[in-house]
Amino acid sequence: MTELRMFEPKEKVGLIIVITGHGKGKTTSSLGMTIRAVGHDMKVCIIEFMKGDMYSGEIDGVKKLYPNVELHLTGKGFCGIMGNPYPFEEHRSNAQQAIKLAKEKILSGEFDIVILDEINNALHLKLVDLPQATELLDIKPPLLHLIFTGRDAHPEIIKRAHTVTEMKEIKHAYRLGIEPQKGIDY
């Protein structure tokens, strides 16, 4: 087997990355970066702002990446959709706890990447306030990569990011009456 070359940037920069849009694959993209980072023996913290009341394969999949990856399920599911039974106040309270946890993890010095999964949704739904989200960008250490995922990214967050990707739905099995599939959708 041929030896693979390793690339090292001349200057290391902690990026702010936003993955947004109404297409499938935002969390999946951030999990792909997690796998890539673990391959470089980097440490990753994932905080899920909206998910947490329903099982998804990523929960046990990420556990297999321990000790390089830490996962925190802080949400109560998607606020106001899919029969979610929790009141807005409970969703907001959980999101506020997630913000506190995010600050702690960002400032801890333990991680190379912090992923705030579905924070864009939480901000859009007013579970998190814009000054809280921008404070996370302000306190980010210079070499930490910070990833915001979720639909409806706020223009201010997009403006401050280094890389922004918008997932666009062309076609989705759910719209064809096909229920979410294990290992693909959850």
Coordinates of N, CA and C in Angstrom, one line a residue:
M1 N 0.8 -1.2 0.0 CA 0.0 0.0 0.0 C 0.9 1.3 0.0
T2 N 0.5 2.2 -0.8 CA 1.3 3.5 -0.9 C 1.1 4.3 0.4
E3 N 2.1 4.9 0.9 CA 2.0 5.8 2.0 C 1.3 7.1 1.7
L4 N 0.3 7.4 2.5 CA -0.5 8.6 2.2 C 0.3 9.9 2.7
R5 N 0.2 10.9 2.0 CA 0.8 12.2 2.4 C -0.1 12.9 3.4
M6 N 0.4 13.6 4.3 CA -0.3 14.4 5.3 C -0.2 15.9 5.0
F7 N -1.3 16.6 4.9 CA -1.3 18.0 4.7 C -1.3 18.7 6.0
E8 N -0.5 19.8 6.1 CA -0.5 20.7 7.3 C -0.7 22.1 6.8
P9 N -1.7 22.8 7.2 CA -1.8 24.2 6.8 C -0.7 25.0 7.4
K10 N -0.3 26.1 6.7 CA 0.8 27.0 7.1 C 0.3 27.7 8.4
E11 N -1.0 28.0 8.4 CA -1.5 28.7 9.6 C -2.8 28.0 10.0
K12 N -2.9 27.6 11.3 CA -4.1 27.0 11.8 C -5.1 28.0 12.2
V13 N -6.3 27.8 11.8 CA -7.4 28.8 12.1 C -8.6 28.0 12.6
G14 N -9.2 28.4 13.7 CA -10.4 27.8 14.2 C -11.6 28.3 13.4
L15 N -12.2 27.5 12.6 CA -13.3 28.0 11.7 C -14.7 28.0 12.4
I16 N -15.5 28.9 11.9 CA -16.9 29.0 12.3 C -17.6 28.5 11.0
I17 N -18.3 27.4 11.2 CA -19.0 26.7 10.1 C -20.5 26.7 10.3
V18 N -21.3 27.0 9.3 CA -22.7 27.0 9.4 C -23.2 26.0 8.4
I19 N -24.1 25.0 8.8 CA -24.7 24.1 7.9 C -26.2 24.3 8.1
T20 N -26.8 24.8 7.0 CA -28.2 25.2 7.2 C -29.0 24.8 5.9
G21 N -30.3 25.2 5.9 CA -31.1 24.9 4.7 C -32.2 23.9 5.1
H22 N -33.1 23.7 4.1 CA -34.2 22.8 4.3 C -34.1 21.4 3.8
G23 N -32.9 21.1 3.3 CA -32.6 19.8 2.8 C -32.0 18.9 3.9
K24 N -32.0 17.6 3.6 CA -31.5 16.6 4.5 C -30.0 16.6 4.5
G25 N -29.4 16.3 5.7 CA -28.0 16.1 5.8 C -27.2 17.1 6.6
K26 N -27.8 18.0 7.4 CA -27.1 19.0 8.1 C -26.3 18.3 9.3
T27 N -27.1 17.5 10.1 CA -26.4 16.8 11.2 C -25.5 15.8 10.7
T28 N -25.9 15.1 9.6 CA -25.0 14.1 9.0 C -23.7 14.7 8.5
S29 N -23.7 15.8 8.0 CA -22.5 16.5 7.6 C -21.6 16.8 8.8
S30 N -22.2 17.3 9.9 CA -21.3 17.5 11.0 C -20.8 16.2 11.6
L31 N -21.6 15.1 11.5 CA -21.1 13.8 12.0 C -19.9 13.3 11.1
G32 N -20.0 13.6 9.8 CA -18.9 13.3 8.9 C -17.6 14.0 9.3
M33 N -17.8 15.3 9.7 CA -16.6 16.0 10.2 C -16.1 15.4 11.5
T34 N -17.0 14.9 12.3 CA -16.6 14.3 13.5 C -15.7 13.1 13.2
I35 N -16.2 12.2 12.3 CA -15.4 11.0 11.9 C -14.0 11.5 11.4
R36 N -14.0 12.5 10.6 CA -12.7 13.0 10.0 C -11.8 13.4 11.2
A37 N -12.3 14.2 12.1 CA -11.6 14.7 13.2 C -11.0 13.6 14.1
V38 N -11.8 12.6 14.4 CA -11.4 11.5 15.2 C -10.2 10.8 14.5
G39 N -10.3 10.7 13.2 CA -9.2 10.1 12.4 C -7.8 10.9 12.6
H40 N -7.9 12.1 13.0 CA -6.8 12.9 13.3 C -6.5 13.0 14.8
D41 N -7.2 12.2 15.6 CA -7.1 12.1 17.1 C -7.5 13.4 17.7
M42 N -8.5 14.1 17.1 CA -9.0 15.3 17.7 C -10.2 15.0 18.6
K43 N -10.5 16.0 19.5 CA -11.6 15.8 20.4 C -12.8 16.7 20.0
V44 N -13.9 16.1 20.0 CA -15.2 16.7 19.5 C -16.2 16.7 20.6
C45 N -16.9 17.8 20.8 CA -18.1 17.8 21.7 C -19.3 18.2 20.8
I46 N -20.4 17.4 20.9 CA -21.6 17.6 20.2 C -22.7 17.9 21.2
I47 N -23.4 19.0 21.0 CA -24.5 19.4 21.9 C -25.7 19.5 21.0
E48 N -26.7 18.6 21.2 CA -27.9 18.6 20.4 C -29.0 19.4 21.1
F49 N -29.3 20.6 20.5 CA -30.3 21.5 21.0 C -31.7 21.1 20.9
M50 N -32.1 20.4 19.9 CA -33.5 20.1 19.7 C -33.8 18.6 19.9
K51 N -32.9 17.8 19.5 CA -33.1 16.3 19.6 C -32.9 15.9 21.1
G52 N -33.4 14.7 21.4 CA -33.2 14.2 22.7 C -34.4 13.4 23.3
D53 N -35.5 13.5 22.7 CA -36.7 12.7 23.2 C -37.0 11.5 22.4
M54 N -36.2 11.3 21.3 CA -36.4 10.1 20.4 C -35.1 9.5 20.1
Y55 N -35.0 8.2 20.1 CA -33.7 7.5 19.7 C -33.3 7.7 18.3
S56 N -32.0 7.9 18.1 CA -31.4 8.0 16.8 C -30.1 7.2 16.8
G57 N -29.8 6.5 15.8 CA -28.6 5.7 15.7 C -27.3 6.5 16.0
E58 N -27.3 7.8 15.8 CA -26.1 8.6 16.0 C -25.8 8.5 17.5
I59 N -26.7 8.3 18.4 CA -26.4 8.3 19.8 C -25.5 7.2 20.2
D60 N -25.8 6.0 19.8 CA -24.9 4.8 20.0 C -23.7 4.8 19.1
G61 N -23.9 5.3 17.9 CA -22.7 5.4 17.0 C -21.6 6.3 17.5
V62 N -22.0 7.4 18.1 CA -21.1 8.4 18.6 C -20.4 7.8 19.9
K63 N -21.2 7.1 20.7 CA -20.6 6.4 21.9 C -19.4 5.6 21.5
K64 N -19.4 5.0 20.3 CA -18.4 4.1 19.9 C -17.1 4.9 19.6
L65 N -17.2 6.2 19.5 CA -16.1 7.1 19.2 C -15.4 7.6 20.5
Y66 N -16.0 7.2 21.6 CA -15.4 7.6 22.9 C -14.0 7.1 23.0
P67 N -13.0 7.8 23.5 CA -13.1 9.0 24.3 C -12.9 10.3 23.5
N68 N -12.8 10.2 22.2 CA -12.6 11.4 21.4 C -13.9 12.2 21.2
V69 N -15.0 11.6 21.4 CA -16.3 12.4 21.1 C -17.2 12.3 22.3
E70 N -17.7 13.5 22.7 CA -18.7 13.6 23.8 C -20.0 14.1 23.2
L71 N -21.1 13.5 23.6 CA -22.4 13.8 23.1 C -23.3 14.2 24.2
H72 N -24.0 15.4 24.1 CA -25.0 15.8 25.1 C -26.3 16.0 24.4
L73 N -27.3 15.3 24.9 CA -28.7 15.4 24.4 C -29.4 16.4 25.3
T74 N -29.6 17.6 24.9 CA -30.2 18.6 25.8 C -31.6 19.0 25.5
G75 N -32.0 18.6 24.3 CA -33.4 19.0 23.8 C -34.5 18.1 24.2
K76 N -35.7 18.5 23.9 CA -36.9 17.7 24.1 C -37.6 17.5 22.8
G77 N -36.8 17.3 21.7 CA -37.5 17.1 20.4 C -37.7 18.4 19.7
F78 N -38.3 18.3 18.6 CA -38.6 19.5 17.7 C -39.8 20.2 18.2
C79 N -39.6 21.4 18.7 CA -40.6 22.3 19.3 C -41.8 22.5 18.3
G80 N -43.0 22.1 18.7 CA -44.2 22.4 17.9 C -44.4 21.6 16.7
I81 N -43.7 20.5 16.5 CA -43.9 19.6 15.3 C -43.9 18.2 15.7
M82 N -44.4 17.3 14.8 CA -44.4 15.9 14.9 C -45.0 15.4 16.3
G83 N -46.0 16.1 16.7 CA -46.8 15.7 17.9 C -45.9 15.9 19.2
N84 N -45.0 16.8 19.2 CA -44.1 17.0 20.3 C -45.0 17.5 21.5
P85 N -45.0 16.8 22.6 CA -45.9 17.2 23.7 C -45.5 18.3 24.7
Y86 N -44.2 18.7 24.6 CA -43.7 19.6 25.6 C -44.0 21.1 25.3
P87 N -44.3 21.9 26.3 CA -44.7 23.3 26.1 C -43.4 24.1 25.7
F88 N -43.6 25.2 25.1 CA -42.6 26.1 24.6 C -41.6 26.4 25.8
E89 N -42.1 26.7 27.0 CA -41.3 27.1 28.1 C -40.3 26.0 28.5
E90 N -40.7 24.7 28.3 CA -39.8 23.6 28.6 C -38.7 23.5 27.6
H91 N -39.1 23.7 26.3 CA -38.1 23.7 25.2 C -37.1 24.9 25.5
R92 N -37.6 26.1 25.8 CA -36.7 27.2 26.0 C -35.8 27.0 27.2
S93 N -36.3 26.4 28.3 CA -35.5 26.1 29.4 C -34.4 25.2 29.1
N94 N -34.7 24.1 28.3 CA -33.6 23.2 27.9 C -32.6 23.8 27.0
A95 N -33.1 24.7 26.1 CA -32.1 25.4 25.2 C -31.2 26.3 26.0
Q96 N -31.8 26.9 27.0 CA -31.0 27.8 27.9 C -29.9 27.0 28.6
Q97 N -30.2 25.8 29.0 CA -29.2 24.9 29.7 C -28.2 24.5 28.6
A98 N -28.6 24.3 27.4 CA -27.7 23.9 26.3 C -26.7 25.1 26.1
I99 N -27.2 26.3 26.1 CA -26.3 27.5 25.9 C -25.2 27.5 27.0
K100 N -25.6 27.3 28.3 CA -24.7 27.3 29.4 C -23.6 26.2 29.2
L101 N -24.1 25.0 28.8 CA -23.2 23.9 28.5 C -22.2 24.2 27.4
A102 N -22.8 24.8 26.3 CA -21.9 25.2 25.2 C -20.8 26.1 25.6
K103 N -21.1 27.1 26.4 CA -20.1 28.1 26.9 C -19.0 27.3 27.6
E104 N -19.5 26.4 28.5 CA -18.5 25.6 29.3 C -17.6 24.8 28.4
K105 N -18.2 24.1 27.5 CA -17.4 23.3 26.6 C -16.5 24.1 25.7
I106 N -17.0 25.2 25.1 CA -16.1 26.0 24.3 C -14.9 26.6 25.0
L107 N -15.1 26.9 26.3 CA -14.0 27.5 27.0 C -13.2 26.5 27.8
S108 N -13.5 25.3 27.7 CA -12.9 24.2 28.5 C -11.4 24.0 28.1
G109 N -11.1 24.2 26.8 CA -9.8 23.8 26.3 C -9.7 22.4 26.0
E110 N -10.7 21.6 26.2 CA -10.7 20.1 26.0 C -10.9 19.7 24.6
F111 N -11.5 20.6 23.8 CA -12.0 20.2 22.5 C -11.4 20.9 21.3
D112 N -11.3 20.2 20.2 CA -10.9 20.9 19.0 C -12.0 21.4 18.2
I113 N -13.2 20.7 18.3 CA -14.4 21.0 17.6 C -15.6 21.0 18.6
V114 N -16.5 22.0 18.5 CA -17.7 21.9 19.2 C -18.8 22.1 18.2
I115 N -19.7 21.1 18.2 CA -20.9 21.1 17.2 C -22.1 21.5 18.0
L116 N -22.8 22.5 17.6 CA -24.1 22.9 18.2 C -25.2 22.5 17.3
D117 N -25.6 21.3 17.4 CA -26.6 20.7 16.5 C -28.0 21.3 16.7
E118 N -28.6 21.8 15.6 CA -29.9 22.4 15.6 C -30.0 23.7 16.4
I119 N -28.8 24.4 16.6 CA -28.9 25.7 17.3 C -29.6 26.7 16.4
N120 N -29.4 26.6 15.1 CA -30.1 27.5 14.2 C -31.6 27.5 14.4
N121 N -32.1 26.2 14.5 CA -33.6 26.1 14.7 C -34.0 26.7 16.1
A122 N -33.2 26.5 17.1 CA -33.4 27.0 18.4 C -33.5 28.5 18.4
L123 N -32.5 29.1 17.7 CA -32.5 30.6 17.5 C -33.7 31.1 16.8
H124 N -34.1 30.4 15.7 CA -35.2 30.8 14.9 C -36.5 30.7 15.6
L125 N -36.6 29.7 16.5 CA -37.9 29.5 17.3 C -37.9 30.3 18.6
K126 N -36.8 31.1 18.8 CA -36.7 32.0 20.0 C -36.5 31.2 21.3
L127 N -36.0 30.0 21.2 CA -35.6 29.2 22.4 C -34.2 29.7 22.9
V128 N -33.5 30.3 22.0 CA -32.2 31.0 22.2 C -32.3 32.4 21.6
D129 N -31.6 33.3 22.3 CA -31.6 34.7 21.8 C -30.4 35.0 20.9
L130 N -30.5 35.9 20.0 CA -29.3 36.2 19.1 C -28.1 36.6 19.9
P131 N -28.2 37.4 20.9 CA -27.0 37.8 21.7 C -26.3 36.6 22.3
Q132 N -27.1 35.6 22.7 CA -26.5 34.4 23.3 C -25.7 33.6 22.2
A133 N -26.3 33.5 21.0 CA -25.6 32.8 20.0 C -24.3 33.5 19.5
T134 N -24.4 34.8 19.4 CA -23.2 35.6 19.0 C -22.1 35.6 20.0
E135 N -22.6 35.5 21.3 CA -21.6 35.5 22.4 C -20.7 34.2 22.3
L136 N -21.4 33.1 21.8 CA -20.6 31.9 21.6 C -19.5 32.0 20.5
L137 N -19.8 32.8 19.5 CA -18.8 33.1 18.5 C -17.7 34.0 19.1
D138 N -18.1 35.0 19.9 CA -17.2 35.9 20.5 C -16.2 35.2 21.5
I139 N -16.6 34.2 22.2 CA -15.8 33.6 23.2 C -15.0 32.4 22.6
K140 N -15.2 32.1 21.4 CA -14.6 30.9 20.8 C -13.0 31.1 20.8
P141 N -12.3 30.2 21.3 CA -10.8 30.3 21.2 C -10.4 30.3 19.8
P142 N -9.2 30.9 19.5 CA -8.8 31.0 18.1 C -8.6 29.7 17.3
L143 N -8.3 28.6 18.0 CA -8.1 27.4 17.2 C -9.2 26.4 17.3
L144 N -10.3 26.8 18.0 CA -11.4 25.9 18.1 C -12.3 26.0 16.9
H145 N -12.7 24.9 16.3 CA -13.7 24.9 15.2 C -15.1 24.9 15.9
L146 N -16.0 25.8 15.5 CA -17.3 25.8 16.0 C -18.3 25.7 14.9
I147 N -19.2 24.7 15.0 CA -20.2 24.3 13.9 C -21.6 24.5 14.4
F148 N -22.3 25.4 13.7 CA -23.8 25.6 13.9 C -24.5 24.8 12.9
T149 N -25.5 24.0 13.3 CA -26.3 23.3 12.3 C -27.8 23.7 12.5
G150 N -28.6 23.4 11.5 CA -30.0 23.6 11.6 C -30.6 24.5 10.6
R151 N -31.8 24.4 10.3 CA -32.5 25.2 9.3 C -32.5 26.7 9.8
D152 N -32.8 27.5 8.8 CA -33.1 29.0 9.1 C -32.0 29.7 9.9
A153 N -30.7 29.5 9.5 CA -29.6 30.2 10.1 C -29.8 31.7 10.1
H154 N -29.6 32.4 11.2 CA -29.7 33.8 11.3 C -28.7 34.5 10.4
P155 N -29.1 35.6 9.7 CA -28.2 36.3 8.8 C -26.9 36.8 9.5
E156 N -27.0 37.1 10.8 CA -25.8 37.6 11.6 C -24.8 36.4 11.8
I157 N -25.4 35.2 12.0 CA -24.5 34.1 12.2 C -23.8 33.7 10.8
I158 N -24.6 33.8 9.8 CA -24.0 33.5 8.4 C -22.9 34.6 8.1
K159 N -23.2 35.8 8.4 CA -22.2 36.9 8.2 C -20.9 36.6 8.9
R160 N -20.9 36.1 10.1 CA -19.7 35.9 10.9 C -19.0 34.6 10.6
A161 N -19.7 33.7 9.9 CA -19.1 32.4 9.6 C -18.0 32.4 8.6
H162 N -17.1 31.5 8.6 CA -16.0 31.3 7.6 C -16.6 30.5 6.4
T163 N -17.4 29.5 6.7 CA -17.9 28.6 5.7 C -19.4 28.4 6.0
V164 N -20.2 28.5 5.0 CA -21.6 28.3 5.1 C -22.1 27.4 4.0
T165 N -22.8 26.3 4.4 CA -23.3 25.4 3.4 C -24.8 25.4 3.6
E166 N -25.6 25.5 2.5 CA -27.0 25.4 2.5 C -27.5 24.1 1.8
M167 N -28.1 23.2 2.6 CA -28.7 22.0 2.1 C -30.0 22.3 1.4
K168 N -30.2 21.9 0.2 CA -31.4 22.2 -0.5 C -32.1 20.9 -0.9
E169 N -33.4 20.8 -0.5 CA -34.2 19.6 -0.8 C -34.6 19.7 -2.3
I170 N -34.3 18.6 -3.0 CA -34.7 18.5 -4.3 C -35.9 17.5 -4.3
K171 N -35.7 16.4 -3.6 CA -36.8 15.4 -3.4 C -36.5 14.7 -2.1
H172 N -37.6 14.3 -1.4 CA -37.4 13.6 -0.1 C -38.4 12.4 -0.1
A173 N -37.9 11.3 0.4 CA -38.8 10.1 0.5 C -40.0 10.4 1.3
Y174 N -39.9 11.2 2.4 CA -41.0 11.5 3.3 C -42.2 12.1 2.5
R175 N -41.9 12.9 1.5 CA -42.9 13.5 0.7 C -43.6 12.5 -0.3
L176 N -43.0 11.4 -0.4 CA -43.6 10.3 -1.2 C -44.4 9.3 -0.3
G177 N -44.5 9.7 1.0 CA -45.3 8.8 1.9 C -44.4 7.7 2.5
I178 N -43.1 7.8 2.4 CA -42.2 6.8 3.0 C -41.8 7.3 4.3
E179 N -42.0 6.5 5.4 CA -41.6 6.9 6.7 C -40.1 6.9 6.9
P180 N -39.6 7.7 7.9 CA -38.1 7.7 8.1 C -37.6 6.3 8.3
Q181 N -36.4 6.1 7.7 CA -35.7 4.8 7.7 C -34.5 4.8 8.6
K182 N -34.4 3.7 9.4 CA -33.4 3.4 10.4 C -32.0 3.5 9.6
G183 N -31.1 4.2 10.3 CA -29.7 4.3 9.7 C -29.6 5.3 8.6
I184 N -30.7 5.8 8.1 CA -30.6 6.9 7.1 C -31.2 8.2 7.6
D185 N -32.4 8.1 8.2 CA -33.0 9.3 8.7 C -32.9 9.5 10.2
Y186 N -32.6 8.4 10.9 CA -32.4 8.5 12.4 C -31.5 7.4 12.9

